[in-house]
Amino acid sequence: MSAAIQYILYFAVLVVLAITLGRFMAHVMDGEHTFLSPVLAPVERGIYRLLRIDAKEQMGWKRYLVSVLAFSGIGLVVLIALQMLQAVLPGNPQHLPGVSWDLSFNTAASFITNTNWQSYSGETTLSYLVQFMGLTVQNFVSAAVGIAVSIALVRGFMLRRSDTIGNFWVDLIRGTFRILMPLTIVMGTILIALGVAQNFSGFTTVATVAGGEQTIMGGPVASQEVIKELGTNGGGFFNANSSHPYENPNMWTNLIEILLMLAIPVALTRTFGRMIGNIRQGYALLGAMVVLFGISFFAVVSFESFVDDPLTSLTGGSMEGKEDRFGIVWSALFGTTSTSTSTGAVNSMHDSYTALGGMMYMFNMMLGEVSPGGVGAGLYGILVMAVVAVFIAGLMVGRTPEYLGKKIGPREMKMASLYFLVMPVTVVLFVALSFAIPGIREDTFAALNNSGNHGLSEVVYAFVSGANNNGSAFAGLSADTPWFDTMIGLAMLIGRFLPIMLVLSLAGSLAKQDVVPETAGTMKTDNKLFVGLLVFVIFIISALTFFPTLALGPLAEGLVA
């Protein structure tokens, strides 16, 4: 009963936050006055003048896309340079050497794509300068890029006979300065007050209880922890990520970090509803997200709590790889949240979960960032799936499909179909190459800590995590090799920017249309029937695509066990 009350209160807080934050973000992205405007407007005008940006200028989808790619490309180059040159740069009290080219590429690709996959141990690889100027900056702006693209797609549904979908630079700056930074300052302060480390200490050697010595790393942890969760980034300051007591010291910080991961993706459905002038449409999308999230969460708890082994059952379930202070339920909620929101942070070892429990985390990512997905990416991902669902419904009744007053024709369906094909094709191709190419195959087997079905699951999980811009790992794969660094880096870039290209193309196509008047034959997309259809379509697409892979990996392992 106590646990049930905690969950009810927790999700009540989330609902209130989502409604409030969603309304606030709608005002911000529409350029309306908010309580932050008097403070931030002069700062933004200064940035516009410095960068020679005309804030009133509107962009077509092609120019919007070029701006996204140019901004992200510059970030990629700068972050690679920072890592490789860190040995000669200031802000390196640990005296760490420069990072290899392949790991630098992998890490840079990871952080500019909002993935934050880490093939390295954070506290022993990167200096404070790189953490601050490189990783933390990208944690902000990569999340802001996701918000900007999602709002551009929303405008595609809002606008009529328009050749433009907004201004990327304005959307980026508003998302960064008016949404992410204020929330980060407030929540970061709370995390520090609750015990998350925030200092500039180097390595400290202390005496242990057993009489030995241990080297402990300090650092600016809280400032990176808050934006990694809020921006659904995920990379940990420490190798142990959010299971480390400096990143996640107690139950309160654990709850807040889960809340941070869910806040913006959930709130964006409210933002969507307000911007199009129909709140019920946003609730319909949120309903589908909640159903998908709930199924996964309860499945993981069941698989970890009820196992065949009698000794494990006597202890209350499988506690392997989990923190005693969090237990099965709160570890499962954190893991489901991180893999469903494309965050990648972990407070338990996903590789140590039961075969079917680990499969659910993998399946959350295979759904394609929709339950509720990453910051921005979750909203535009589920909107694309809604377009597909409407098209399928239209085929059933023999009527031209419409969604929010816009006709879904051949061009729109091509964009939507290619969108959900990008990730599975990338994953299957790179997994196949890892096992098929002579020489690479031997390196792949050498990098695995497990053989057989579980070894396959580790490689599949790595590429699913990369292509979905999630960043979590089974942690049984030693991925810091030239092959995996390069291929997972490419998977992250493809999984981020090819879908963005398709989304912006879809936004441009929709914006050019006029609104079709609603008739008696128009399908309602704000009711329970549509929510059920949307969930069904998402499941079918993912199941048909990845069932063979799951059958060879976690399903086979679970059945054998």
Coordinates of C-alpha atoms in Angstrom, one line a residue:
M1 CA 0.0 0.0 0.0
S2 CA 2.8 2.4 0.9
A3 CA 4.5 1.8 -2.5
A4 CA 1.2 2.3 -4.3
I5 CA 0.7 5.6 -2.6
Q6 CA 4.2 6.7 -3.5
Y7 CA 3.5 5.9 -7.2
I8 CA 0.2 7.7 -7.2
L9 CA 1.8 10.8 -5.7
Y10 CA 4.8 10.6 -8.0
F11 CA 2.7 10.5 -11.2
A12 CA 0.3 13.2 -9.8
V13 CA 3.4 15.5 -9.6
L14 CA 4.4 14.5 -13.1
V15 CA 0.9 15.3 -14.5
V16 CA 0.9 18.7 -12.8
L17 CA 4.4 19.4 -14.1
A18 CA 3.6 18.3 -17.6
I19 CA 0.5 20.5 -17.8
T20 CA 2.3 23.6 -16.5
L21 CA 5.5 23.0 -18.4
G22 CA 3.6 22.1 -21.6
R23 CA 1.7 25.3 -21.5
F24 CA 4.8 27.3 -20.8
M25 CA 6.7 25.7 -23.7
A26 CA 3.9 26.5 -26.1
H27 CA 4.1 30.2 -25.1
V28 CA 7.9 30.2 -25.5
M29 CA 8.0 28.5 -28.9
D30 CA 5.1 30.8 -30.2
G31 CA 7.2 33.8 -29.2
E32 CA 4.7 35.0 -26.6
H33 CA 5.6 37.0 -23.5
T34 CA 6.5 34.9 -20.4
F35 CA 7.8 35.8 -16.9
L36 CA 11.4 35.2 -18.2
S37 CA 11.0 37.5 -21.2
P38 CA 12.2 40.7 -19.5
V39 CA 15.4 39.0 -18.4
L40 CA 16.2 36.8 -21.4
A41 CA 15.0 38.9 -24.3
P42 CA 18.0 41.4 -24.2
V43 CA 20.4 38.4 -24.0
E44 CA 18.8 36.8 -27.0
R45 CA 18.8 40.0 -29.0
G46 CA 22.5 40.3 -28.3
I47 CA 23.1 36.8 -29.6
Y48 CA 21.1 37.5 -32.7
R49 CA 23.2 40.6 -33.4
L50 CA 26.5 38.8 -32.7
L51 CA 25.5 35.9 -35.1
R52 CA 23.8 38.2 -37.6
I53 CA 20.5 36.4 -37.3
D54 CA 17.3 38.0 -38.4
A55 CA 14.8 36.8 -35.8
K56 CA 11.9 37.7 -38.0
E57 CA 13.0 35.8 -41.1
Q58 CA 11.2 32.5 -41.8
M59 CA 12.8 29.4 -43.4
G60 CA 11.6 26.8 -45.8
W61 CA 12.2 23.2 -44.7
K62 CA 15.3 22.8 -46.8
R63 CA 17.0 25.8 -45.3
Y64 CA 15.8 24.8 -41.8
L65 CA 17.5 21.4 -42.4
V66 CA 20.7 22.9 -43.7
S67 CA 20.9 25.0 -40.5
V68 CA 20.4 22.0 -38.3
L69 CA 23.1 20.0 -40.2
A70 CA 25.5 23.0 -40.2
F71 CA 25.1 23.7 -36.5
S72 CA 25.5 20.0 -35.6
G73 CA 28.5 19.5 -37.9
I74 CA 30.4 22.4 -36.3
G75 CA 29.6 20.9 -32.9
L76 CA 31.0 17.5 -34.1
V77 CA 34.3 19.0 -35.3
V78 CA 34.8 21.2 -32.2
L79 CA 34.1 18.3 -29.8
I80 CA 36.5 16.0 -31.6
A81 CA 39.2 18.7 -31.4
L82 CA 38.6 19.3 -27.7
Q83 CA 39.1 15.6 -26.8
M84 CA 42.2 15.0 -28.9
L85 CA 43.9 18.2 -27.7
Q86 CA 42.8 18.0 -24.0
A87 CA 46.4 17.1 -22.8
V88 CA 47.6 20.6 -23.9
L89 CA 44.5 22.5 -22.9
P90 CA 43.8 24.0 -19.5
G91 CA 41.2 22.7 -17.1
N92 CA 42.9 19.3 -16.8
P93 CA 43.9 18.8 -13.1
Q94 CA 43.8 15.0 -13.6
H95 CA 46.6 15.4 -16.3
L96 CA 44.7 13.1 -18.7
P97 CA 46.2 12.4 -22.1
G98 CA 44.4 13.2 -25.4
V99 CA 41.7 10.9 -26.6
S100 CA 42.2 8.5 -29.6
W101 CA 40.6 9.5 -32.9
D102 CA 38.1 6.7 -33.0
L103 CA 36.9 7.3 -29.4
S104 CA 36.8 11.1 -30.0
F105 CA 34.6 10.6 -33.1
N106 CA 32.3 8.2 -31.2
T107 CA 31.9 10.5 -28.2
A108 CA 31.4 13.6 -30.4
A109 CA 28.8 11.8 -32.5
S110 CA 27.2 10.6 -29.4
F111 CA 26.8 14.0 -27.7
I112 CA 25.7 16.0 -30.8
T113 CA 23.0 13.5 -31.5
N114 CA 21.6 13.6 -28.0
T115 CA 22.7 9.9 -27.5
N116 CA 25.4 10.2 -24.9
W117 CA 26.6 6.6 -25.5
Q118 CA 29.9 6.2 -23.7
S119 CA 32.6 3.8 -24.7
Y120 CA 34.9 5.2 -22.0
S121 CA 35.0 5.7 -18.2
G122 CA 34.0 9.3 -17.7
E123 CA 36.1 10.1 -14.6
T124 CA 39.3 8.7 -16.1
T125 CA 39.1 9.8 -19.7
L126 CA 37.9 13.4 -20.1
S127 CA 39.1 16.6 -18.4
Y128 CA 36.9 19.1 -16.7
L129 CA 37.3 21.5 -19.6
V130 CA 36.0 18.9 -22.1
Q131 CA 33.2 18.0 -19.7
F132 CA 32.2 21.6 -19.4
M133 CA 32.8 23.1 -22.8
G134 CA 32.2 20.0 -24.8
L135 CA 29.8 17.5 -23.2
T136 CA 27.6 19.8 -21.1
V137 CA 27.2 22.4 -23.9
Q138 CA 26.0 19.6 -26.3
N139 CA 23.7 18.3 -23.6
F140 CA 21.9 21.6 -23.9
V141 CA 22.0 22.3 -27.6
S142 CA 21.4 18.8 -28.9
A143 CA 18.2 18.7 -26.7
A144 CA 17.2 22.1 -28.0
V145 CA 17.7 20.9 -31.6
G146 CA 15.2 18.1 -30.9
I147 CA 12.7 20.6 -29.5
A148 CA 13.2 22.9 -32.5
V149 CA 12.5 20.0 -35.1
S150 CA 9.4 18.9 -33.2
I151 CA 8.0 22.4 -33.2
A152 CA 8.7 22.7 -36.9
L153 CA 6.6 19.6 -37.6
V154 CA 3.8 21.0 -35.4
R155 CA 3.9 24.1 -37.5
G156 CA 3.5 22.0 -40.5
F157 CA 0.1 20.9 -39.2
M158 CA -0.7 24.5 -38.1
L159 CA 0.2 26.5 -41.1
R160 CA -1.9 26.9 -44.3
R161 CA -0.4 27.3 -47.8
S162 CA 2.9 28.3 -46.3
D163 CA 6.4 27.8 -47.8
T164 CA 8.1 28.3 -44.4
I165 CA 8.1 26.4 -41.1
G166 CA 9.9 28.8 -38.7
N167 CA 13.4 29.9 -38.0
F168 CA 15.8 27.3 -36.7
W169 CA 18.1 29.7 -34.9
V170 CA 15.3 31.4 -33.0
D171 CA 13.8 28.0 -32.1
L172 CA 17.2 26.8 -30.9
I173 CA 18.0 29.8 -28.8
R174 CA 14.5 29.9 -27.2
G175 CA 14.7 26.2 -26.4
T176 CA 18.1 26.6 -24.8
F177 CA 17.7 29.8 -22.9
R178 CA 14.1 29.9 -22.0
I179 CA 13.3 26.2 -21.3
L180 CA 16.4 24.1 -20.6
M181 CA 18.7 26.6 -18.8
P182 CA 16.1 27.9 -16.2
L183 CA 15.0 24.3 -15.4
T184 CA 18.6 23.1 -15.1
I185 CA 19.5 25.9 -12.7
V186 CA 16.5 25.2 -10.4
M187 CA 16.7 21.4 -10.5
G188 CA 20.6 21.4 -10.3
T189 CA 20.4 23.4 -7.1
I190 CA 18.0 20.9 -5.7
L191 CA 20.2 18.0 -6.6
I192 CA 23.2 19.6 -4.9
A193 CA 21.1 20.2 -1.8
L194 CA 20.2 16.5 -1.8
G195 CA 23.8 15.4 -1.9
V196 CA 24.9 15.1 -5.6
A197 CA 28.6 16.2 -5.8
Q198 CA 29.6 19.5 -7.3
N199 CA 33.2 20.6 -7.0
F200 CA 36.5 20.9 -8.9
S201 CA 38.5 18.3 -6.9
G202 CA 40.8 16.0 -8.7
F203 CA 41.7 12.6 -7.5
T204 CA 41.6 12.1 -3.7
T205 CA 43.2 9.1 -2.0
V206 CA 41.4 8.0 1.2
A207 CA 41.9 5.1 3.7
T208 CA 39.3 2.4 3.5
V209 CA 37.7 0.6 6.5
A210 CA 39.7 -2.5 5.6
G211 CA 42.9 -0.5 6.0
G212 CA 43.7 -0.1 2.3
E213 CA 43.6 2.9 0.0
Q214 CA 41.0 4.1 -2.6
T215 CA 41.2 6.8 -5.2
I216 CA 38.0 8.9 -5.3
M217 CA 37.2 11.3 -8.1
G218 CA 35.3 14.5 -7.5
G219 CA 34.1 17.0 -10.1
P220 CA 31.2 19.2 -11.4
V221 CA 28.7 16.3 -11.2
A222 CA 25.4 17.9 -10.4
S223 CA 25.6 20.4 -13.2
Q224 CA 26.0 17.6 -15.8
E225 CA 23.6 15.2 -14.0
V226 CA 20.6 17.5 -14.2
I227 CA 20.9 18.3 -17.9
K228 CA 21.8 14.8 -18.9
E229 CA 18.4 13.7 -17.4
L230 CA 16.3 16.8 -18.4
G231 CA 17.6 16.8 -21.9
T232 CA 17.2 13.0 -22.2
N233 CA 20.9 12.8 -22.9
G234 CA 22.1 10.1 -20.5
G235 CA 25.9 10.1 -20.3
G236 CA 27.3 9.7 -16.8
F237 CA 30.1 11.7 -15.2
F238 CA 31.2 8.4 -13.6
N239 CA 31.4 5.0 -15.3
A240 CA 28.8 3.7 -12.9
N241 CA 26.4 6.4 -14.2
S242 CA 23.3 7.0 -12.0
S243 CA 24.1 4.1 -9.7
H244 CA 27.1 6.0 -8.4
P245 CA 26.4 7.6 -5.0
Y246 CA 27.9 10.9 -6.2
E247 CA 25.5 11.0 -9.1
N248 CA 22.5 9.5 -7.4
P249 CA 23.0 9.3 -3.6
N250 CA 19.5 8.5 -2.3
M251 CA 15.9 7.7 -3.1
W252 CA 14.9 11.4 -3.4
T253 CA 17.5 12.0 -6.1
N254 CA 16.5 8.8 -7.8
L255 CA 12.9 10.0 -8.0
I256 CA 13.9 13.5 -9.2
E257 CA 16.1 12.1 -11.9
I258 CA 13.2 9.9 -13.2
L259 CA 11.0 12.9 -13.1
L260 CA 13.5 15.0 -15.1
M261 CA 13.7 12.3 -17.8
L262 CA 9.9 12.3 -18.3
A263 CA 9.2 16.0 -17.9
I264 CA 9.8 17.5 -21.3
P265 CA 8.8 14.5 -23.5
V266 CA 5.5 14.2 -21.7
A267 CA 4.9 18.0 -21.5
L268 CA 5.5 18.4 -25.3
T269 CA 2.2 16.5 -25.9
R270 CA 0.5 19.4 -24.1
T271 CA 2.5 21.9 -26.0
F272 CA 1.4 20.2 -29.2
G273 CA -2.3 20.3 -28.2
R274 CA -2.1 24.0 -27.3
M275 CA -0.3 25.1 -30.5
I276 CA -2.8 23.4 -32.8
G277 CA -5.7 24.6 -30.7
N278 CA -7.0 21.1 -29.7
I279 CA -5.8 19.9 -26.3
R280 CA -7.5 16.5 -26.8
Q281 CA -5.2 15.7 -29.7
G282 CA -2.2 16.1 -27.3
Y283 CA -3.9 13.9 -24.7
A284 CA -4.5 11.2 -27.4
L285 CA -0.8 11.0 -28.1
L286 CA 0.0 11.0 -24.4
G287 CA -2.5 8.2 -23.9
A288 CA -0.6 6.0 -26.4
M289 CA 2.7 6.9 -24.7
V290 CA 1.3 5.9 -21.3
V291 CA 0.0 2.6 -22.5
L292 CA 3.3 1.6 -24.1
F293 CA 5.3 2.8 -21.1
G294 CA 3.0 1.0 -18.6
I295 CA 3.1 -2.3 -20.4
S296 CA 6.9 -2.3 -20.5
F297 CA 7.2 -1.2 -16.8
F298 CA 4.9 -3.9 -15.4
A299 CA 6.5 -6.5 -17.7
V300 CA 10.0 -5.7 -16.4
V301 CA 8.8 -5.8 -12.8
S302 CA 7.2 -9.2 -13.4
F303 CA 10.1 -10.7 -15.2
E304 CA 12.5 -9.6 -12.4
S305 CA 10.2 -10.4 -9.5
F306 CA 8.9 -13.8 -10.5
V307 CA 11.7 -16.2 -11.5
D308 CA 12.0 -20.0 -11.7
D309 CA 15.0 -20.2 -9.4
P310 CA 13.7 -21.0 -5.8
L311 CA 16.6 -19.2 -4.1
T312 CA 16.2 -16.1 -6.1
S313 CA 12.4 -16.1 -5.4
L314 CA 13.1 -16.3 -1.7
T315 CA 15.1 -13.1 -1.8
G316 CA 12.1 -11.3 -3.5
G317 CA 13.3 -11.5 -7.0
S318 CA 16.4 -11.1 -9.1
M319 CA 18.6 -8.5 -7.4
E320 CA 21.7 -9.1 -9.6
G321 CA 23.1 -5.9 -10.9
K322 CA 20.7 -3.7 -8.9
E323 CA 21.3 -1.3 -6.0
D324 CA 19.9 -2.5 -2.7
R325 CA 18.8 1.1 -2.0
F326 CA 16.5 1.1 -5.0
G327 CA 15.4 -2.5 -5.3
I328 CA 13.6 -4.1 -8.2
V329 CA 10.7 -1.8 -8.6
W330 CA 12.5 1.5 -8.6
S331 CA 15.3 0.1 -10.7
A332 CA 12.7 -1.1 -13.2
L333 CA 11.0 2.3 -13.2
F334 CA 14.4 4.1 -13.8
G335 CA 15.4 1.6 -16.5
T336 CA 12.0 1.7 -18.3
T337 CA 12.1 5.5 -18.2
S338 CA 15.6 5.8 -19.5
T339 CA 15.1 3.4 -22.4
S340 CA 11.6 4.7 -23.2
T341 CA 12.7 8.4 -23.2
S342 CA 15.9 7.9 -25.1
T343 CA 18.0 9.0 -22.1
G344 CA 20.5 6.2 -21.6
A345 CA 21.1 6.9 -17.9
V346 CA 21.1 3.7 -15.8
N347 CA 20.9 3.1 -12.0
S348 CA 21.3 -0.7 -12.5
M349 CA 23.2 -3.1 -14.8
H350 CA 20.9 -3.9 -17.7
D351 CA 23.2 -6.7 -18.7
S352 CA 22.4 -8.5 -15.4
Y353 CA 18.7 -8.4 -15.8
T354 CA 16.9 -11.7 -16.7
A355 CA 16.8 -12.4 -20.4
L356 CA 13.2 -11.2 -20.8
G357 CA 13.6 -8.2 -18.5
G358 CA 16.6 -7.1 -20.6
M359 CA 14.6 -7.7 -23.7
M360 CA 11.9 -5.2 -22.6
Y361 CA 14.5 -2.5 -22.3
M362 CA 15.7 -3.4 -25.8
F363 CA 12.1 -3.4 -27.1
N364 CA 11.5 0.0 -25.6
M365 CA 14.1 1.4 -28.0
M366 CA 13.0 -0.8 -30.9
L367 CA 9.6 1.0 -30.7
G368 CA 11.4 4.0 -32.1
E369 CA 11.4 6.8 -29.5
V370 CA 7.7 7.1 -28.9
S371 CA 7.0 5.9 -25.3
P372 CA 7.5 8.9 -24.7
G373 CA 10.8 9.2 -26.6
G374 CA 13.5 11.8 -26.3
V375 CA 13.2 15.6 -26.0
G376 CA 11.5 16.6 -29.2
A377 CA 12.3 13.3 -30.9
G378 CA 9.5 11.6 -29.0
L379 CA 6.9 14.1 -30.2
Y380 CA 7.9 14.1 -33.8
G381 CA 8.3 10.3 -33.7
I382 CA 4.8 9.6 -32.5
L383 CA 3.4 12.2 -34.9
V384 CA 4.9 10.3 -37.8
M385 CA 3.4 7.1 -36.4
A386 CA 0.0 8.8 -36.1
V387 CA 0.3 9.7 -39.8
V388 CA 0.9 6.0 -40.5
A389 CA -2.0 5.0 -38.3
V390 CA -4.4 7.4 -40.1
F391 CA -3.3 6.2 -43.5
I392 CA -3.9 2.5 -42.5
A393 CA -7.4 3.5 -41.2
G394 CA -8.1 5.3 -44.4
L395 CA -7.2 2.2 -46.5
M396 CA -9.7 0.2 -44.4
V397 CA -12.7 2.5 -45.2
G398 CA -11.6 3.5 -48.7
R399 CA -11.2 7.2 -47.9
T400 CA -8.3 9.6 -48.4
P401 CA -6.7 9.8 -45.0
E402 CA -6.5 13.1 -43.1
Y403 CA -4.8 14.0 -39.9
L404 CA -5.5 17.4 -38.2
G405 CA -7.1 18.7 -41.4
K406 CA -4.1 17.8 -43.6
K407 CA -4.4 15.1 -46.3
I408 CA -1.9 12.2 -46.1
G409 CA -1.0 11.6 -49.7
P410 CA 1.8 9.6 -51.4
R411 CA 4.5 12.1 -50.6
E412 CA 3.6 12.2 -46.9
M413 CA 3.5 8.4 -46.6
K414 CA 6.8 8.1 -48.4
M415 CA 8.4 10.3 -45.8
A416 CA 6.7 8.5 -42.9
S417 CA 7.5 5.1 -44.2
L418 CA 11.2 5.9 -44.7
Y419 CA 11.3 7.4 -41.2
F420 CA 10.4 4.2 -39.4
L421 CA 12.7 2.1 -41.7
V422 CA 15.9 4.1 -41.0
M423 CA 16.5 2.7 -37.5
P424 CA 15.8 -1.0 -38.1
V425 CA 17.8 -1.1 -41.4
T426 CA 20.7 0.6 -39.7
V427 CA 20.7 -1.8 -36.7
V428 CA 20.3 -5.0 -38.7
L429 CA 23.0 -3.9 -41.2
F430 CA 25.6 -3.0 -38.7
V431 CA 24.9 -6.1 -36.5
A432 CA 25.3 -8.3 -39.6
L433 CA 28.5 -6.7 -40.6
S434 CA 29.9 -7.1 -37.1
F435 CA 29.5 -10.9 -37.3
A436 CA 30.0 -11.4 -41.1
I437 CA 33.3 -9.6 -42.0
P438 CA 36.4 -11.8 -41.4
G439 CA 38.7 -10.1 -39.0
I440 CA 35.9 -7.9 -37.6
R441 CA 34.0 -11.0 -36.5
E442 CA 37.0 -12.2 -34.4
D443 CA 37.2 -8.7 -32.8
T444 CA 33.5 -8.8 -32.1
F445 CA 33.7 -12.1 -30.3
A446 CA 36.7 -10.9 -28.3
A447 CA 34.8 -7.8 -27.2
L448 CA 31.9 -9.9 -25.8
N449 CA 31.8 -10.9 -22.1
N450 CA 29.2 -13.5 -22.9
S451 CA 28.8 -16.0 -25.7
G452 CA 25.7 -17.5 -27.4
N453 CA 22.3 -15.8 -27.3
H454 CA 23.3 -13.2 -24.7
G455 CA 26.4 -12.2 -26.6
L456 CA 24.2 -11.5 -29.7
S457 CA 21.9 -9.5 -27.4
E458 CA 24.8 -7.4 -26.3
V459 CA 25.7 -6.4 -29.8
V460 CA 22.1 -5.8 -30.9
Y461 CA 21.5 -3.7 -27.8
A462 CA 24.6 -1.6 -28.6
F463 CA 23.4 -0.7 -32.2
V464 CA 19.8 -0.3 -31.2
S465 CA 20.9 2.1 -28.5
G466 CA 23.1 4.0 -30.9
A467 CA 20.6 4.2 -33.8
N468 CA 17.8 5.2 -31.5
N469 CA 20.0 7.9 -29.9
N470 CA 19.4 6.3 -26.5
G471 CA 22.9 5.8 -25.1
S472 CA 22.3 3.0 -22.5
A473 CA 24.3 -0.2 -22.8
F474 CA 24.0 -3.8 -21.6
A475 CA 27.6 -3.1 -20.5
G476 CA 28.7 -6.6 -21.4
L477 CA 30.3 -5.4 -24.6
S478 CA 33.8 -3.8 -24.6
A479 CA 32.9 -1.3 -27.2
D480 CA 36.0 0.9 -27.2
T481 CA 37.5 -0.6 -30.4
P482 CA 38.1 1.1 -33.7
W483 CA 35.3 -0.9 -35.3
F484 CA 32.6 -0.4 -32.7
D485 CA 33.6 3.2 -32.0
T486 CA 33.3 4.0 -35.7
M487 CA 30.2 1.9 -36.6
I488 CA 28.2 2.9 -33.5
G489 CA 29.2 6.5 -34.2
L490 CA 27.9 6.2 -37.7
A491 CA 24.7 4.5 -36.5
M492 CA 24.1 7.5 -34.1
L493 CA 24.6 10.0 -36.9
I494 CA 22.3 8.1 -39.3
G495 CA 19.7 7.5 -36.6
R496 CA 19.5 11.2 -35.7
F497 CA 19.9 13.2 -38.9
L498 CA 18.2 11.1 -41.6
P499 CA 14.9 11.0 -39.6
I500 CA 15.2 14.7 -39.0
M501 CA 15.6 15.3 -42.7
L502 CA 12.4 13.2 -43.3
V503 CA 10.5 15.0 -40.6
L504 CA 11.4 18.4 -41.9
S505 CA 10.5 17.4 -45.4
L506 CA 7.1 16.1 -44.1
A507 CA 6.7 19.4 -42.2
G508 CA 7.3 21.4 -45.4
S509 CA 4.8 19.3 -47.4
L510 CA 2.1 19.7 -44.7
A511 CA 2.6 23.4 -44.4
K512 CA 1.9 23.9 -48.1
Q513 CA -1.5 22.3 -47.8
D514 CA -4.7 24.1 -46.9
V515 CA -6.9 22.6 -44.2
V516 CA -9.5 20.1 -45.3
P517 CA -12.9 20.8 -43.7
E518 CA -14.1 18.2 -41.3
T519 CA -17.0 16.0 -42.4
A520 CA -19.1 13.1 -41.1
G521 CA -16.6 10.8 -42.7
T522 CA -13.5 12.3 -41.0
M523 CA -11.8 9.9 -38.6
K524 CA -11.7 11.2 -35.1
T525 CA -8.1 11.2 -33.8
D526 CA -8.7 12.4 -30.3
N527 CA -10.5 9.4 -28.8
K528 CA -9.8 6.0 -27.3
L529 CA -10.3 4.2 -30.6
F530 CA -7.5 6.1 -32.2
V531 CA -5.2 5.6 -29.2
G532 CA -5.7 1.9 -29.5
L533 CA -5.1 2.0 -33.3
L534 CA -1.9 4.0 -32.7
V535 CA -0.6 1.6 -30.1
F536 CA -1.4 -1.4 -32.3
V537 CA 0.4 0.2 -35.3
I538 CA 3.5 0.9 -33.3
F539 CA 3.6 -2.6 -31.9
I540 CA 3.0 -4.3 -35.2
I541 CA 5.7 -2.2 -37.0
S542 CA 8.3 -3.0 -34.3
A543 CA 7.3 -6.6 -33.8
L544 CA 7.4 -7.5 -37.5
T545 CA 10.7 -5.8 -37.9
F546 CA 12.6 -7.1 -34.9
F547 CA 10.9 -10.3 -33.9
P548 CA 13.5 -12.5 -35.7
T549 CA 16.3 -10.6 -34.0
L550 CA 14.7 -11.0 -30.6
A551 CA 14.0 -14.7 -31.2
L552 CA 17.7 -15.3 -31.7
G553 CA 18.7 -13.3 -28.7
P554 CA 16.7 -12.7 -25.5
L555 CA 13.7 -14.8 -26.4
A556 CA 15.9 -17.9 -27.1
E557 CA 17.9 -17.2 -23.9
G558 CA 14.8 -16.8 -21.8
L559 CA 13.2 -20.0 -23.1
V560 CA 16.4 -22.0 -22.5
A561 CA 16.7 -20.7 -19.0

